[in-house]
PDB file of C-alpha atoms in Angstrom:
ATOM      1  CA  PHE A   1      99.286 109.157 192.528  1.00 50.00           C
ATOM      2  CA  ASP A   2      99.711 112.256 190.705  1.00 56.00           C
ATOM      3  CA  ASP A   3      98.548 112.294 187.088  1.00 62.00           C
ATOM      4  CA  ARG A   4     101.631 114.114 186.042  1.00 67.00           C
ATOM      5  CA  VAL A   5     103.860 111.481 187.513  1.00 63.00           C
ATOM      6  CA  LEU A   6     102.107 108.801 185.804  1.00 59.00           C
ATOM      7  CA  ASP A   7     102.225 110.597 182.502  1.00 65.00           C
ATOM      8  CA  ARG A   8     105.924 111.206 182.791  1.00 68.00           C
ATOM      9  CA  GLY A   9     106.479 107.499 183.337  1.00 66.00           C
ATOM     10  CA  PHE A  10     104.535 106.645 180.221  1.00 66.00           C
ATOM     11  CA  VAL A  11     106.311 109.260 178.220  1.00 66.00           C
ATOM     12  CA  ARG A  12     109.650 108.065 179.293  1.00 67.00           C
ATOM     13  CA  ALA A  13     108.921 104.445 178.767  1.00 69.00           C
ATOM     14  CA  GLY A  14     107.263 105.122 175.281  1.00 68.00           C
ATOM     15  CA  THR A  15     109.799 107.538 173.999  1.00 73.00           C
ATOM     16  CA  ALA A  16     112.955 105.320 174.114  1.00 72.00           C
ATOM     17  CA  PRO A  17     111.610 102.746 171.654  1.00 77.00           C
ATOM     18  CA  ALA A  18     110.032 105.482 169.663  1.00 76.00           C
ATOM     19  CA  LEU A  19     113.429 107.357 169.347  1.00 78.00           C
ATOM     20  CA  TRP A  20     115.345 104.164 168.618  1.00 82.00           C
ATOM     21  CA  LEU A  21     112.888 103.293 165.661  1.00 86.00           C
ATOM     22  CA  ALA A  22     113.080 106.913 164.513  1.00 86.00           C
ATOM     23  CA  ARG A  23     116.943 106.884 164.282  1.00 90.00           C
ATOM     24  CA  HIS A  24     116.952 103.457 162.408  1.00 93.00           C
ATOM     25  CA  ALA A  25     114.296 104.741 160.118  1.00 94.00           C
ATOM     26  CA  ALA A  26     116.231 107.823 159.395  1.00 94.00           C
ATOM     27  CA  THR A  27     119.387 105.688 158.740  1.00 94.00           C
ATOM     28  CA  PHE A  28     117.505 103.435 156.433  1.00 95.00           C
ATOM     29  CA  ASP A  29     115.895 106.544 154.620  1.00 95.00           C
ATOM     30  CA  ALA A  30     119.360 108.174 154.135  1.00 94.00           C
ATOM     31  CA  ALA A  31     120.788 104.926 152.539  1.00 95.00           C
ATOM     32  CA  LEU A  32     117.745 104.609 150.368  1.00 94.00           C
ATOM     33  CA  ASP A  33     118.021 108.214 149.194  1.00 94.00           C
ATOM     34  CA  ARG A  34     121.810 107.737 148.414  1.00 94.00           C
ATOM     35  CA  SER A  35     120.842 104.432 146.403  1.00 94.00           C
ATOM     36  CA  VAL A  36     118.129 106.169 144.495  1.00 94.00           C
ATOM     37  CA  THR A  37     120.310 109.253 143.710  1.00 94.00           C
ATOM     38  CA  GLY A  38     123.172 106.894 142.713  1.00 94.00           C
ATOM     39  CA  ALA A  39     120.879 104.997 140.345  1.00 94.00           C
ATOM     40  CA  GLY A  40     119.730 108.202 138.744  1.00 93.00           C
ATOM     41  CA  ALA A  41     123.445 109.330 138.097  1.00 94.00           C
ATOM     42  CA  ALA A  42     124.351 105.948 136.606  1.00 94.00           C
ATOM     43  CA  SER A  43     121.384 106.195 134.315  1.00 94.00           C
ATOM     44  CA  VAL A  44     122.452 109.541 133.065  1.00 94.00           C
ATOM     45  CA  ALA A  45     125.994 108.388 132.658  1.00 93.00           C
ATOM     46  CA  LEU A  46     124.900 105.287 130.757  1.00 94.00           C
ATOM     47  CA  ALA A  47     122.611 107.482 128.540  1.00 92.00           C
ATOM     48  CA  ASP A  48     125.602 109.780 127.844  1.00 90.00           C
ATOM     49  CA  ARG A  49     127.811 106.919 126.845  1.00 88.00           C
ATOM     50  CA  THR A  50     125.098 105.382 124.665  1.00 87.00           C
ATOM     51  CA  GLU A  51     124.649 108.743 122.880  1.00 86.00           C
ATOM     52  CA  THR A  52     128.447 109.028 122.310  1.00 83.00           C
ATOM     53  CA  LEU A  53     128.544 105.440 120.821  1.00 81.00           C
ATOM     54  CA  GLU A  54     125.454 106.245 118.666  1.00 79.00           C
ATOM     55  CA  ARG A  55     126.748 109.514 117.289  1.00 80.00           C
ATOM     56  CA  GLY A  56     130.246 108.074 116.753  1.00 75.00           C
ATOM     57  CA  GLY A  57     129.528 104.656 115.393  1.00 80.00           C
ATOM     58  CA  VAL A  58     126.044 104.035 114.202  1.00 79.00           C
ATOM     59  CA  ASP A  59     125.323 107.671 113.058  1.00 80.00           C
ATOM     60  CA  GLY A  60     128.585 107.914 111.397  1.00 81.00           C
ATOM     61  CA  ALA A  61     128.154 104.593 109.550  1.00 84.00           C
ATOM     62  CA  VAL A  62     124.731 105.519 108.343  1.00 86.00           C
ATOM     63  CA  GLU A  63     125.872 109.105 107.233  1.00 87.00           C
ATOM     64  CA  GLY A  64     128.870 107.383 105.366  1.00 88.00           C
ATOM     65  CA  LEU A  65     126.619 104.905 103.644  1.00 90.00           C
ATOM     66  CA  ALA A  66     124.159 107.743 102.634  1.00 93.00           C
ATOM     67  CA  SER A  67     127.099 109.817 101.287  1.00 94.00           C
ATOM     68  CA  GLY A  68     128.341 106.891  99.216  1.00 93.00           C
ATOM     69  CA  VAL A  69     124.967 106.161  97.726  1.00 92.00           C
ATOM     70  CA  ARG A  70     124.422 109.715  97.012  1.00 93.00           C
ATOM     71  CA  ARG A  71     127.753 109.906  95.146  1.00 93.00           C
ATOM     72  CA  LEU A  72     126.887 106.811  93.219  1.00 89.00           C
ATOM     73  CA  GLY A  73     123.595 108.194  92.283  1.00 87.00           C
ATOM     74  CA  ARG A  74     125.337 111.278  90.816  1.00 88.00           C
ATOM     75  CA  LEU A  75     127.829 109.168  88.796  1.00 84.00           C
ATOM     76  CA  ALA A  76     124.900 107.075  87.472  1.00 81.00           C
ATOM     77  CA  ARG A  77     123.048 110.178  86.229  1.00 81.00           C
ATOM     78  CA  ARG A  78     126.153 111.656  84.643  1.00 78.00           C
ATOM     79  CA  PRO A  79     126.213 109.643  81.437  1.00 75.00           C
ATOM     80  CA  GLN A  80     122.544 110.004  80.838  1.00 76.00           C
ATOM     81  CA  THR A  81     122.704 112.962  78.619  1.00 76.00           C
ATOM     82  CA  GLY A  82     120.229 111.869  75.872  1.00 78.00           C
ATOM     83  CA  LEU A  83     122.898 112.463  73.096  1.00 83.00           C
ATOM     84  CA  LEU A  84     123.183 109.271  70.981  1.00 86.00           C
ATOM     85  CA  HIS A  85     126.860 109.712  69.989  1.00 86.00           C
ATOM     86  CA  GLN A  86     127.872 109.629  73.744  1.00 83.00           C
ATOM     87  CA  TYR A  87     126.077 106.320  74.249  1.00 85.00           C
ATOM     88  CA  TYR A  88     128.111 104.915  71.321  1.00 90.00           C
ATOM     89  CA  ILE A  89     131.306 106.128  72.730  1.00 89.00           C
ATOM     90  CA  GLN A  90     130.443 104.635  76.151  1.00 87.00           C
ATOM     91  CA  ALA A  91     129.563 101.295  74.552  1.00 91.00           C
ATOM     92  CA  ALA A  92     132.879 101.366  72.627  1.00 95.00           C
ATOM     93  CA  CYS A  93     134.781 102.104  75.918  1.00 94.00           C
ATOM     94  CA  VAL A  94     133.097  99.067  77.686  1.00 93.00           C
ATOM     95  CA  LEU A  95     133.758  96.813  74.701  1.00 96.00           C
ATOM     96  CA  ALA A  96     137.451  97.918  74.541  1.00 97.00           C
ATOM     97  CA  ALA A  97     137.838  97.350  78.384  1.00 96.00           C
ATOM     98  CA  ALA A  98     136.176  93.890  77.985  1.00 96.00           C
ATOM     99  CA  ILE A  99     138.673  93.026  75.134  1.00 97.00           C
ATOM    100  CA  VAL A 100     141.633  94.111  77.322  1.00 96.00           C
ATOM    101  CA  VAL A 101     140.480  92.118  80.175  1.00 95.00           C
ATOM    102  CA  LEU A 102     140.170  89.007  78.002  1.00 94.00           C
ATOM    103  CA  ILE A 103     143.490  89.442  76.505  1.00 94.00           C
ATOM    104  CA  ILE A 104     145.123  89.877  80.051  1.00 93.00           C
ATOM    105  CA  VAL A 105     143.291  86.799  81.463  1.00 88.00           C
ATOM    106  CA  ARG A 106     144.409  84.588  78.539  1.00 82.00           C
TER     107      ARG A 106
END
C-alpha cells in the first residue's frame, strides 16, 4: 500500500464526524451568543424602566416631602421674632380661634 492512499482514507473517515461536530458546535455557539446578547439587552431595558420609575415615583415623592418640610420650617421660624408684643397677639389669636371653635361645636 501507498502511504498516501492510507492517509487519504483516514482523513476522509475522520473528517466527516469532525465536520458534523463542528457544525453542531457552531450552531450551539450561535444560539448561546444570541441568548447572552438578549439577556444583556433585557437587563439594560429593565434598568432603564427601573430608573424611570425611581425618578418619577420615589424621587418625586421624596422631593415633595422635603419641599413640604422645608416650607413648614420656614413657617415655624416666621413668628419667632423675639418681640414680646407679637407673642401676645399670637396668643390672643389662638385664644380667639379656640373660643370660636367651642361656640361652633356647642
